[in-house]
Coordinates of C-alpha atoms in Angstrom, one line a residue:
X1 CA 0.0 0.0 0.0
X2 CA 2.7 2.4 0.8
X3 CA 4.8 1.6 -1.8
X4 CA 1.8 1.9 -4.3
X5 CA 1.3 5.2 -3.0
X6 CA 4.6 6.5 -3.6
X7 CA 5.2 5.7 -7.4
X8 CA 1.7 7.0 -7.5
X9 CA 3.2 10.4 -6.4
X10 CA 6.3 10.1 -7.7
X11 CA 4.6 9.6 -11.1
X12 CA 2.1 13.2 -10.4
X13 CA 5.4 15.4 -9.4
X14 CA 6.9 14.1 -12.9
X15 CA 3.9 15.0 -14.3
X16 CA 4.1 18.7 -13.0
X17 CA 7.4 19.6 -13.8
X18 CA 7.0 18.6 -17.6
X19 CA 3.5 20.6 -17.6
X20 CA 5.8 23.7 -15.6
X21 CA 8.5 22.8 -18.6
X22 CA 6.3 23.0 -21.1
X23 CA 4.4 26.4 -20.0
X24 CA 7.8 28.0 -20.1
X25 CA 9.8 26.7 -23.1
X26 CA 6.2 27.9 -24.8
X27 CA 6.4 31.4 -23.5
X28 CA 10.1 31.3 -24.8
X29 CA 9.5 29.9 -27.9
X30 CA 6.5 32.9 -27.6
X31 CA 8.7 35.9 -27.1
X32 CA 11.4 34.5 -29.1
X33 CA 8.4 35.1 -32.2
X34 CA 7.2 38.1 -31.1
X35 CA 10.5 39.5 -30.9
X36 CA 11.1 38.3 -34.7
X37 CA 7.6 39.6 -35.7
X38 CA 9.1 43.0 -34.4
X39 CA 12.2 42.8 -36.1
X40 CA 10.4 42.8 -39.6
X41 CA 7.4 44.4 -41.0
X42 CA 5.2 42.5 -44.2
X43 CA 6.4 44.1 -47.3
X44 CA 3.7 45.7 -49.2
X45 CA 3.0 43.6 -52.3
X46 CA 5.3 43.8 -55.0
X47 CA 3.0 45.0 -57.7
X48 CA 0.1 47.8 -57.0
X49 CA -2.1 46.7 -55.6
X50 CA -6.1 47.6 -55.2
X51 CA -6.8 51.3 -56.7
X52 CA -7.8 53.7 -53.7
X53 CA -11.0 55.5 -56.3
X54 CA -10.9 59.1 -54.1
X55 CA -7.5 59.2 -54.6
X56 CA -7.3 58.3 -58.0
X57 CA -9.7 60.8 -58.9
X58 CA -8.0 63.8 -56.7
X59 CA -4.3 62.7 -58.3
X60 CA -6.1 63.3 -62.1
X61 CA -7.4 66.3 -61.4
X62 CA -4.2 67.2 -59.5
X63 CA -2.2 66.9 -62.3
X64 CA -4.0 69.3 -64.3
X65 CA -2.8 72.5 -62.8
X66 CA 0.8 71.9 -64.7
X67 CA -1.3 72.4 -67.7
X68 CA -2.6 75.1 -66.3
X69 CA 0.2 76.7 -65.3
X70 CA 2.6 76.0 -68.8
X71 CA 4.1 79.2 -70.4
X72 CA 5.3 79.6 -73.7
X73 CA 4.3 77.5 -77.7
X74 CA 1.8 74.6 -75.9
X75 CA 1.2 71.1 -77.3
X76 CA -1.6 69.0 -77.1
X77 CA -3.1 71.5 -75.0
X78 CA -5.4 70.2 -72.5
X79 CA -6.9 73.1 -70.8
X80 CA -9.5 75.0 -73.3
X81 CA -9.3 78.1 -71.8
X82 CA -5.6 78.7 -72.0
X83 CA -3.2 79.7 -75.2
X84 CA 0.3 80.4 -76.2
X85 CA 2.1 83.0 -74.2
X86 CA 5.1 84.6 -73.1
X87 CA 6.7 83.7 -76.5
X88 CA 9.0 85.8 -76.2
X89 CA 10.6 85.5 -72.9
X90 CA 14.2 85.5 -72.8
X91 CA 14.5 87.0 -76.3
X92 CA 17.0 89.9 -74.5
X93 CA 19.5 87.7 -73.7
X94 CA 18.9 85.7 -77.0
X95 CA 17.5 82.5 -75.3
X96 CA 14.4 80.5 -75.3
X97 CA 12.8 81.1 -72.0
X98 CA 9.4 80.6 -73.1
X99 CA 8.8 77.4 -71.4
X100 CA 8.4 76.5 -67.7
X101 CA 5.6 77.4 -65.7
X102 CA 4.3 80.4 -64.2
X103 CA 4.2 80.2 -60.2
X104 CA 1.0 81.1 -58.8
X105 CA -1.7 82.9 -59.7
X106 CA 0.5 85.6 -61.5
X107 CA 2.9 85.4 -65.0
X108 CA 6.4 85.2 -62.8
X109 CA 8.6 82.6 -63.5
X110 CA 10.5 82.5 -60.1
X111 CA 13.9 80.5 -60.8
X112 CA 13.6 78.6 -57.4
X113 CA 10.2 77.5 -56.7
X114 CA 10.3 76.2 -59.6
X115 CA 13.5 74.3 -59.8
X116 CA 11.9 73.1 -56.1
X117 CA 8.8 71.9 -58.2
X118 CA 10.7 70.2 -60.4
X119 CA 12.7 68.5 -58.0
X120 CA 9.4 66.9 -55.6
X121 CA 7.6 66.4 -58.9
X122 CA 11.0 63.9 -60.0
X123 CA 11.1 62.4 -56.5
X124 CA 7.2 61.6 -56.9
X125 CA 7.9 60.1 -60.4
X126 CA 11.2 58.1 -58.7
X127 CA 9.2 56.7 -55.7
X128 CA 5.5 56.3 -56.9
X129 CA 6.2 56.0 -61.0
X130 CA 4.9 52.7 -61.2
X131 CA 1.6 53.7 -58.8
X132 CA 0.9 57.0 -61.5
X133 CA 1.3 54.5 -63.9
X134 CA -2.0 52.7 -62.7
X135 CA -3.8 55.3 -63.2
X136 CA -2.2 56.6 -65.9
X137 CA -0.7 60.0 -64.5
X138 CA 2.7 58.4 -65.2
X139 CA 3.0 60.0 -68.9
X140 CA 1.5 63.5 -67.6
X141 CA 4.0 63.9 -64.9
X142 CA 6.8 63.3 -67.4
X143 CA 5.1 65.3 -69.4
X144 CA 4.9 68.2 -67.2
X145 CA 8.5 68.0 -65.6
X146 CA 10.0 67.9 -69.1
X147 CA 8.2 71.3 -69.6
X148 CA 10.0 73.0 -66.8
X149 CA 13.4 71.1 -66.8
X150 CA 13.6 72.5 -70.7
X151 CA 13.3 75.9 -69.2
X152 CA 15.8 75.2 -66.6
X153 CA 18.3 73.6 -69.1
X154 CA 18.0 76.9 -71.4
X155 CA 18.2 79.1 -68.2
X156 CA 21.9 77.8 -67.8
X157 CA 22.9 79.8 -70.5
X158 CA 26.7 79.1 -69.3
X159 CA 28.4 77.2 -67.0
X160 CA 28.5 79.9 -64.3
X161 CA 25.5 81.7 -65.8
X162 CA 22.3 81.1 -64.3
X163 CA 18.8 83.4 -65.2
X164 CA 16.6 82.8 -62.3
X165 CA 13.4 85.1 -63.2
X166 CA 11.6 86.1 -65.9
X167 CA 9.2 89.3 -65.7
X168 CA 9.0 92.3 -63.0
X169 CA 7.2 91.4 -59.7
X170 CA 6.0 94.6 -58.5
X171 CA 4.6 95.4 -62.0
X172 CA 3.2 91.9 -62.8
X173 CA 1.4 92.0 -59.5
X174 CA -0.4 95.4 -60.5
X175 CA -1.8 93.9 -63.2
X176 CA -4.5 91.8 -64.4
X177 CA -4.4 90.0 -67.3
X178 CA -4.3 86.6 -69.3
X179 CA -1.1 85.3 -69.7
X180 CA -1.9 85.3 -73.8
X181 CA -2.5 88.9 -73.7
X182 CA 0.2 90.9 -71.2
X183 CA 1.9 93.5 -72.1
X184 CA 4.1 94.4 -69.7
X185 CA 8.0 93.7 -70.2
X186 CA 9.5 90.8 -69.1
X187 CA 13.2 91.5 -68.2
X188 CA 15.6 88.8 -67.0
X189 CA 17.9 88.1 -63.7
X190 CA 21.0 86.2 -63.2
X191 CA 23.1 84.9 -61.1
X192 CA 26.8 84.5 -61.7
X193 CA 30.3 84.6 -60.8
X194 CA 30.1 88.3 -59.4
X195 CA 26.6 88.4 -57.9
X196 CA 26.0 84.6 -56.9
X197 CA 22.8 82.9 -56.2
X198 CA 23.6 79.5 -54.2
X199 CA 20.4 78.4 -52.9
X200 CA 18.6 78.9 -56.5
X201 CA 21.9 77.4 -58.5
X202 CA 21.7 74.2 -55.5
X203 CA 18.3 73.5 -56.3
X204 CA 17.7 74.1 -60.0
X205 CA 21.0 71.4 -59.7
X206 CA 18.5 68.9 -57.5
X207 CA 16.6 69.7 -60.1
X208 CA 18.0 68.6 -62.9
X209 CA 19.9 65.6 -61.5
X210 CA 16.9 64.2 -60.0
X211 CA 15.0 64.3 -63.2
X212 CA 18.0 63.0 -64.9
X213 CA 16.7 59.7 -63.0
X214 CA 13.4 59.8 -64.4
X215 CA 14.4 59.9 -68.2
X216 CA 17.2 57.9 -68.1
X217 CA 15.5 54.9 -69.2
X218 CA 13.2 56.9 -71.4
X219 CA 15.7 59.2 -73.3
X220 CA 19.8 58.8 -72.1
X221 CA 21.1 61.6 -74.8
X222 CA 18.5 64.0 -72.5
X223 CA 19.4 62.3 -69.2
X224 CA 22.8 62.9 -69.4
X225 CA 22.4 66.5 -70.8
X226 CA 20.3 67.0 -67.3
X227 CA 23.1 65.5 -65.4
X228 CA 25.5 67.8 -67.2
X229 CA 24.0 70.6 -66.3
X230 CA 23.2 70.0 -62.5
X231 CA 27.6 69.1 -62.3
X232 CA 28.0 72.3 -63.3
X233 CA 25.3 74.1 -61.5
X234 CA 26.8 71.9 -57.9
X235 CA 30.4 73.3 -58.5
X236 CA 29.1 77.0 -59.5
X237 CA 26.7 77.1 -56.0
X238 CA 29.1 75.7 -54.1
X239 CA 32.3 77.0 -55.4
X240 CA 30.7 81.1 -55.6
X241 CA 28.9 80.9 -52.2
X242 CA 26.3 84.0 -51.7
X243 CA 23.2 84.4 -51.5
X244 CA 20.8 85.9 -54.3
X245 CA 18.5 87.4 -52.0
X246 CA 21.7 89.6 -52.1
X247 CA 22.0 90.0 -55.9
X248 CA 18.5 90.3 -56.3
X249 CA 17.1 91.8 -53.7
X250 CA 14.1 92.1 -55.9
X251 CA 13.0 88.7 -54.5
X252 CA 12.9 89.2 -51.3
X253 CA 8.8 90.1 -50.6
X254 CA 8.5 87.0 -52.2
X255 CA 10.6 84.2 -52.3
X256 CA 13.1 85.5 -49.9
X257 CA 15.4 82.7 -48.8
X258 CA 16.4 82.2 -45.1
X259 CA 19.7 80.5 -46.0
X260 CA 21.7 78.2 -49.4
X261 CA 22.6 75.5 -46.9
X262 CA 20.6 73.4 -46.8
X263 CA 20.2 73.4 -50.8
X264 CA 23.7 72.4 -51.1
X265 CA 23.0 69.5 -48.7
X266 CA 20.1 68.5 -50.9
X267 CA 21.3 69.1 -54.6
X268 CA 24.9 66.5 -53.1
X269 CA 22.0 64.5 -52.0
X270 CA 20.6 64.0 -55.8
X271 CA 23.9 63.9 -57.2
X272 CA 24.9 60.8 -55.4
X273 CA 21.5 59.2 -56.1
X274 CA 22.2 60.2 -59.9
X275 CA 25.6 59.3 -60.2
X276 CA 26.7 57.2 -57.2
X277 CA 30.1 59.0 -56.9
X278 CA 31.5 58.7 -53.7
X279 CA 32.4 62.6 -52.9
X280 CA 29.0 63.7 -52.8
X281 CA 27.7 61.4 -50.0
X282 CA 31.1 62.6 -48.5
X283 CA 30.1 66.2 -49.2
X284 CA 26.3 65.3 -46.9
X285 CA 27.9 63.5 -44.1
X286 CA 31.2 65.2 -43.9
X287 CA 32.5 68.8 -42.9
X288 CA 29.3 70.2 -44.6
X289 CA 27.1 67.9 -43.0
X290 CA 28.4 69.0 -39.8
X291 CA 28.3 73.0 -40.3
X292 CA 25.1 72.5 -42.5
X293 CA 22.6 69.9 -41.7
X294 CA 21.5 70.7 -37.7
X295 CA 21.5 67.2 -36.9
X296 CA 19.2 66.3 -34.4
X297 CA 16.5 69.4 -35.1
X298 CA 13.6 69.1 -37.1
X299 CA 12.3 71.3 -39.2
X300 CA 9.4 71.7 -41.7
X301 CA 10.1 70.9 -45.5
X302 CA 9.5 73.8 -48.1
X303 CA 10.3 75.5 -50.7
X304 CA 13.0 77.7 -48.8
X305 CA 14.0 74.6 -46.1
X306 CA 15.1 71.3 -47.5
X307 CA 16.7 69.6 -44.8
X308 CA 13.8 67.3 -43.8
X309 CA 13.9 66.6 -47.3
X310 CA 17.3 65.9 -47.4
X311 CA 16.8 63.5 -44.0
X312 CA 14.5 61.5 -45.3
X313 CA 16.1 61.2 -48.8
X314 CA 19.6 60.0 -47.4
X315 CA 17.2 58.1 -45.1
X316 CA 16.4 55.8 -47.9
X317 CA 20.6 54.7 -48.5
X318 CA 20.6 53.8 -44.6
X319 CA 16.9 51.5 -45.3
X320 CA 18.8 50.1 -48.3
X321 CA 21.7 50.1 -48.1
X322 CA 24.4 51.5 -50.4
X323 CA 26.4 49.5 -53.2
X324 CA 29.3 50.1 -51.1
X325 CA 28.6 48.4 -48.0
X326 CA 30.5 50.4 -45.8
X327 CA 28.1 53.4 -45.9
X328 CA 25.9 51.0 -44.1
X329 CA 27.9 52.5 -40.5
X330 CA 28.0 55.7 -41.7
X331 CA 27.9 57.9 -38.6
X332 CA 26.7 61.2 -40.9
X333 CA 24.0 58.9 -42.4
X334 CA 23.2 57.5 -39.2
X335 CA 22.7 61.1 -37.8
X336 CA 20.3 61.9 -41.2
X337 CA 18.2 59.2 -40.1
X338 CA 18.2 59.6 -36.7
X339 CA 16.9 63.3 -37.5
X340 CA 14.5 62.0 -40.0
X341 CA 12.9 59.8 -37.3
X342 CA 12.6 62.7 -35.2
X343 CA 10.6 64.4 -37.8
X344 CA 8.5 61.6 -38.2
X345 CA 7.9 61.8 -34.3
X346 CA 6.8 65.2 -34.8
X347 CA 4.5 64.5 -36.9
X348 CA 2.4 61.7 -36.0
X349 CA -0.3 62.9 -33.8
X350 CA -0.1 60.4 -30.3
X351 CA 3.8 60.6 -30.5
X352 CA 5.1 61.6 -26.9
X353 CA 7.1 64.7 -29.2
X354 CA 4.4 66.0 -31.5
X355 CA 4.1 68.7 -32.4
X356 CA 1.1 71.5 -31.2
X357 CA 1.1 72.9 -34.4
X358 CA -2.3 71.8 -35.6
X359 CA -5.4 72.9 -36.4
X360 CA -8.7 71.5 -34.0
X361 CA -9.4 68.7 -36.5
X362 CA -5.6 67.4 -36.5
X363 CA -4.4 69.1 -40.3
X364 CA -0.9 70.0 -39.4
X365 CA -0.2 74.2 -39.5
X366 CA 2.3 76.7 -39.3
X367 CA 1.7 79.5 -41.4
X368 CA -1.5 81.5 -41.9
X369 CA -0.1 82.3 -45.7
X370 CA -0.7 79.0 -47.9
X371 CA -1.2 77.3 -45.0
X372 CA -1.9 73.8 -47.0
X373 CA 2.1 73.8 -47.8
X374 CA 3.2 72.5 -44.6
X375 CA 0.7 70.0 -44.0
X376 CA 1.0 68.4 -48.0
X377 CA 4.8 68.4 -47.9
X378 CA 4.7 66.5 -43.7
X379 CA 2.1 63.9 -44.9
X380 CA 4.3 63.3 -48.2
X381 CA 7.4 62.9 -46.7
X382 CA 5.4 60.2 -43.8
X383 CA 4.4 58.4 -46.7
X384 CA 8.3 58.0 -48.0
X385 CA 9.5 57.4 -44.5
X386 CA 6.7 54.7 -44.0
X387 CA 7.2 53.2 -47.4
X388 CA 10.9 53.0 -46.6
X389 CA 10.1 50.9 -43.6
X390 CA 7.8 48.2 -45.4
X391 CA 9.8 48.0 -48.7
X392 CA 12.8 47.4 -46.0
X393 CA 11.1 45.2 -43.9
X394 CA 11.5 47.4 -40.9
X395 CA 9.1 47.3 -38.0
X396 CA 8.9 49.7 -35.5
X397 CA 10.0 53.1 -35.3
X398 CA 10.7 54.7 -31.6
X399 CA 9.5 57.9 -30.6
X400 CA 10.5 58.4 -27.0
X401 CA 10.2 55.0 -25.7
X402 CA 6.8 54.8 -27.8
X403 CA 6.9 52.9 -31.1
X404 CA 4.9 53.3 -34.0
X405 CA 4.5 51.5 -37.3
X406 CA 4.5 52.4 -41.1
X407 CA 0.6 52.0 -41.4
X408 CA 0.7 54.7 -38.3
X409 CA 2.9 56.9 -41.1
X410 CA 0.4 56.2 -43.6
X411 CA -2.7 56.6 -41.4
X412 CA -1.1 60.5 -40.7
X413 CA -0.3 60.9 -44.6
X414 CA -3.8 59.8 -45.4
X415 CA -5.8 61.9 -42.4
X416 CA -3.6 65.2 -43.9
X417 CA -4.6 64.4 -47.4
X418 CA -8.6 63.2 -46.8
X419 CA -8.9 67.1 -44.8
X420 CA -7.6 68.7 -48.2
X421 CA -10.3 66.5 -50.4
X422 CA -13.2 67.2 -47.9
X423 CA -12.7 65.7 -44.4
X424 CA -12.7 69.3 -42.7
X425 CA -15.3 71.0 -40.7
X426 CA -16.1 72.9 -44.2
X427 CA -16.6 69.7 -45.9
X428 CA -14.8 71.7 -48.7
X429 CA -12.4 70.6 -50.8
X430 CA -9.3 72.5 -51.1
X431 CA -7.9 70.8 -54.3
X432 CA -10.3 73.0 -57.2
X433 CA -12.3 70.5 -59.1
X434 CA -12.6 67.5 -56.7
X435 CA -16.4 67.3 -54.8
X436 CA -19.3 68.6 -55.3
X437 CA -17.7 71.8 -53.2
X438 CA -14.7 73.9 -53.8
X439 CA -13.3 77.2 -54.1
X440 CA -15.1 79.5 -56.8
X441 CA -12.8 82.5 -56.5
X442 CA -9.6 81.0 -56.6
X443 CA -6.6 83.7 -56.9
X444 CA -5.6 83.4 -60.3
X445 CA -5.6 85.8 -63.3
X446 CA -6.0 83.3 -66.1
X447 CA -9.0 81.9 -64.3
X448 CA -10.6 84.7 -63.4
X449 CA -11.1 86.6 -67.3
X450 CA -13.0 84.8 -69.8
X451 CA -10.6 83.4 -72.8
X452 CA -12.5 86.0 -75.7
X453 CA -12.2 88.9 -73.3
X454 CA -10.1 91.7 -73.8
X455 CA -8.3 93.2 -70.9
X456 CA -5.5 95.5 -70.4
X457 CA -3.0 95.8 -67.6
X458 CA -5.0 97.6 -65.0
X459 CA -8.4 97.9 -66.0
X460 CA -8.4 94.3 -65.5
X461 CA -8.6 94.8 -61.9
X462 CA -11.8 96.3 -61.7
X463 CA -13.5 94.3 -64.6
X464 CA -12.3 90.8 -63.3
X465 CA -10.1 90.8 -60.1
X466 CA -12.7 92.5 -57.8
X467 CA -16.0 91.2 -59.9
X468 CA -18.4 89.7 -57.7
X469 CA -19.2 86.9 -59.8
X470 CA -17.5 83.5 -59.6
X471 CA -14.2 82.5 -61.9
X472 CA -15.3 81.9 -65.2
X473 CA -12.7 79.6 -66.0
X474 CA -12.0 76.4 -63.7
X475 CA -8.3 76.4 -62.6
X476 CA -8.7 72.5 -62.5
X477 CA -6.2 71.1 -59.9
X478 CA -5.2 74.0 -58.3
X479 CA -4.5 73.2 -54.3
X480 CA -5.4 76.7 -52.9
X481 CA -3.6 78.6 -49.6
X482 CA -6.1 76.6 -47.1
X483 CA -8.1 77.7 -43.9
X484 CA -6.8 79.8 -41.3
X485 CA -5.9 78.2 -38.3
X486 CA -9.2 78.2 -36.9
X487 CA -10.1 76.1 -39.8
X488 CA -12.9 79.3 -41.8
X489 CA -12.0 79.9 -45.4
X490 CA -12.8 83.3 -47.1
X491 CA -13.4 82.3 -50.5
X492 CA -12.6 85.6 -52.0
X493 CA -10.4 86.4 -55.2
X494 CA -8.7 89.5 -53.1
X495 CA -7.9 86.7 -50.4
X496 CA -4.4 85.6 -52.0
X497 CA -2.9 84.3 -48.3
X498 CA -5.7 81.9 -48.6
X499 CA -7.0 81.6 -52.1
X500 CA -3.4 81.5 -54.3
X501 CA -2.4 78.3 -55.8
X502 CA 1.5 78.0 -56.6
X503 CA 2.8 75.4 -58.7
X504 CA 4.9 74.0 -56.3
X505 CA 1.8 73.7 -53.7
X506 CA 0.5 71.0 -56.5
X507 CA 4.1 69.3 -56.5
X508 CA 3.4 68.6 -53.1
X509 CA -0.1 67.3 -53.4
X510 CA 0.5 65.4 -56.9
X511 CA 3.5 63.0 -54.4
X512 CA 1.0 62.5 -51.8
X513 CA -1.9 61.5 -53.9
X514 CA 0.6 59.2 -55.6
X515 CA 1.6 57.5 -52.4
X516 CA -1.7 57.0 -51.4
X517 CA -3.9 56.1 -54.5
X518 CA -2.8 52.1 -54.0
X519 CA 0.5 50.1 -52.5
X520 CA 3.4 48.6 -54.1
X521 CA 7.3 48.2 -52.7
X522 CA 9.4 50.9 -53.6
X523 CA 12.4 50.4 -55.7
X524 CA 15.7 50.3 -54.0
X525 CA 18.2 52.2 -56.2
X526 CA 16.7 54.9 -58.5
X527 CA 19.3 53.8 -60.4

């Protein structure tokens, strides 16, 4: 009996400790997985994948404002109620300026907005080509970046010669006319050896080398023109460093430019995407890096500020890895990312370091003029930096002891663009042509004087400007200011801080739309 009863027991405690041993090797074996689950995120699917309609829809009308906004002899022209113009720009100097695009609502051609269009409307093409290409925007974004980059090409008459603006501001902006029937004179300014422009010589060089990534598959002869001409623009910024608020001072009410630095950050940047040549990513991470790049603070991305730009761009050799493996340690890269991921911290709204600078209903803002810059340009830039981190099979990314995901990146690129298509407390659309609801007034001379009318400089202003009566013309596309930061909208044509569209406003809007309209995995090397 006794001994019965002790094999009994003997046989239960045995029993026990395999149970206890097989509880725990489970939770190992469960952590173990977790830990690997959080080590790598599910790449998005190869190919696109399902077609998001609204922004499908937004991204075509989106587009359209290029054509809106062309100067010069046009083809195949889209938009019924515009012509030839400006035919004759550039004819002083004995060049062909008549191309690029005019930058808001006015006839200036400002040299660095518009390189700066260029530049986000290539990095859209490079990132999201194959998404465009679903819904046939692809051809139409070529299209429309070939338009400016011809102007930009012709612009760099010589190798230290750069014009940078066509037309007078302060007259052009006391007028108001149709770009097929001004007037006024259009005289040039340059940049050169004696009065140098960095920051517009920098970024009409992103410019060009980032576009020379687009056509290189399409057209090399042009490709490698493009990269010709951003070489040369690199070495003239860098090598005559000044500022052309300071040669032409003329700019500064309106594209005044708080600094060249962070241009020549971001046009090194392009060039080592375009040509893989060591010195530039030695040029980003190097001396310049550290006089340049303010590691560790983030900042907005804009026409005037590119190093966010720049962070997330160099962001995507650290997520891929360079051909030379021994960039992979890179401490200057490391410290691009490591700011990059602050400004994706900043952004997303439950992050222990957002930012406060957002309106009620969560759209990011900053400035009450164009206020819809900011928020466009953050929510594209999430989209990269989450698209980074599926293509590369990243998880997580840390935000003071918090982590978030890429589909929390895309969730804050998505809530930016829905406001901007209709998810605000206007239930208005801020992109001109999408909804049933949009801006009828919308700052902008062509749209605002019937094609068959006939309309001097300055009578124009009374007749059409200050007319009570809705734009006659559509300016299809056109991504207005935005609301004030108590989220009304005045939707008057005198209103230009809220009412303007720019061209490099739809740059902006035309990469987000892109990133969001469906999913596929990014390529890793533009090249």
């Amino acid at each position: 009996m006794g001994e019965a009863s002790r094999s009994k027991g003997g046989w239960f405690g045995w029993f026990i400790v395999l149970v206890v041993a097989a509880v725990i090797i489970s939770a190992i074996v469960i952590t173990v997985k977790k830990r690997s689950d959080h080590s790598k995120a599910a790449p998005v699917p190869g190919p696109p994948g399902a077609i998001v309609k609204k922004y499908a829809d937004a991204l075509g009308i989106a587009m359209q404002f290029f054509d809106v906004q062309k100067s010069g002899k046009l083809v195949n022209n889209k938009i019924a109620w515009r012509g030839d113009s400006a035919l004759s720009d550039g004819s002083e100097a004995h060049l062909d300026l008549s191309k690029g695009m005019y930058d808001a609502g006015d006839h200036m051609k400002f040299g660095l907005p518009m390189a700066f269009t260029a530049t986000v409307l290539s990095w859209a093409i490079l990132e999201y080509g194959d998404q465009m290409n679903a819904v046939n925007q692809l051809e139409p974004a070529q299209d429309s970046l070939k338009w400016i980059t011809d102007y930009l090409i012709n612009a760099h008459s010589s190798e230290n010669v750069l014009y940078v603006q066509v037309g007078n501001a302060a007259v052009d902006h006391s007028c108001w006319d149709r770009p097929e029937s001004m007037t006024e004179e259009r005289p040039l300014a340059q940049v050169n050896t004696t009065s140098p422009g960095t920051e517009v010589a920098a970024e009409t060089a992103a410019a060009l080398a980032s576009a020379s990534l687009v056509f290189k598959k399409i057209n090399s002869t042009y490709s490698n023109e493009l990269l010709m001409h951003a070489q040369q623009l690199f070495n003239f910024a860098d090598t005559f460093r000044g500022s052309y608020n300071i040669s032409i001072p003329q700019v500064r009410p309106y594209y005044n430019s708080t600094g060249y630095e962070d241009e020549l950050l971001w046009a090194a940047s392009w060039l080592y995407h375009a040509t893989g040549i060591q010195s530039y990513l030695d040029y980003v991470t190097g001396e310049n890096g550290n006089a340049f790049a303010m590691w560790g603070s983030p900042t907005w991305f804009t026409w005037d500020n590119k190093l966010a730009g720049t962070q997330v761009l160099l962001s995507r050799v650290s997520f891929f890895r360079a051909k030379d493996n021994s960039n992979s340690q890179n401490p200057g890269l490391q410290k691009y990312q490591k700011t990059a991921e602050a400004v994706m911290c900043g952004l997303l709204p439950n992050s222990p370091t957002a930012t406060k600078s957002r309106t009620d209903s969560g759209l990011i803002w900053v400035s009450e003029f164009n206020s819809l810059l900011h928020p466009v340009a953050s929510a594209f830039l999430a989209a990269l930096y989450g698209d980074y981190m599926l293509t590369s099979q990243t998880a997580k990314l840390q935000c003071d002891g918090d982590s978030y995901t890429p589909s929390d990146l895309r969730n804050f690129a998505s809530s930016q663009a829905d406001y901007v298509l209709g998810n605000n407390p206007l239930k208005m659309s801020y992109l001109v042509g999408y909804g049933d609801k949009y801006p009828q007034y919308v700052h902008h001379r062509g749209a605002s004087i019937p094609a068959n009318a006939t309309t001097g400089c300055t009578d124009g202003v009374t007749q059409w400007r200050d007319s009570t009566a809705p734009n006659p013309n559509i300016a299809s596309g056109a991504l207005v200011g935005g609301p004030f930061l108590n989220e009304t909208y005045i939707d008057s044509r005198i209103n230009s801080k809220q009412g303007e569209p720019s061209t490099y406003n739809s740059a902006l809007i035309v990469g987000l739309l892109s990133s969001l309209v469906t999913t596929s995995s990014l390529v890793q090397s533009f090249t």
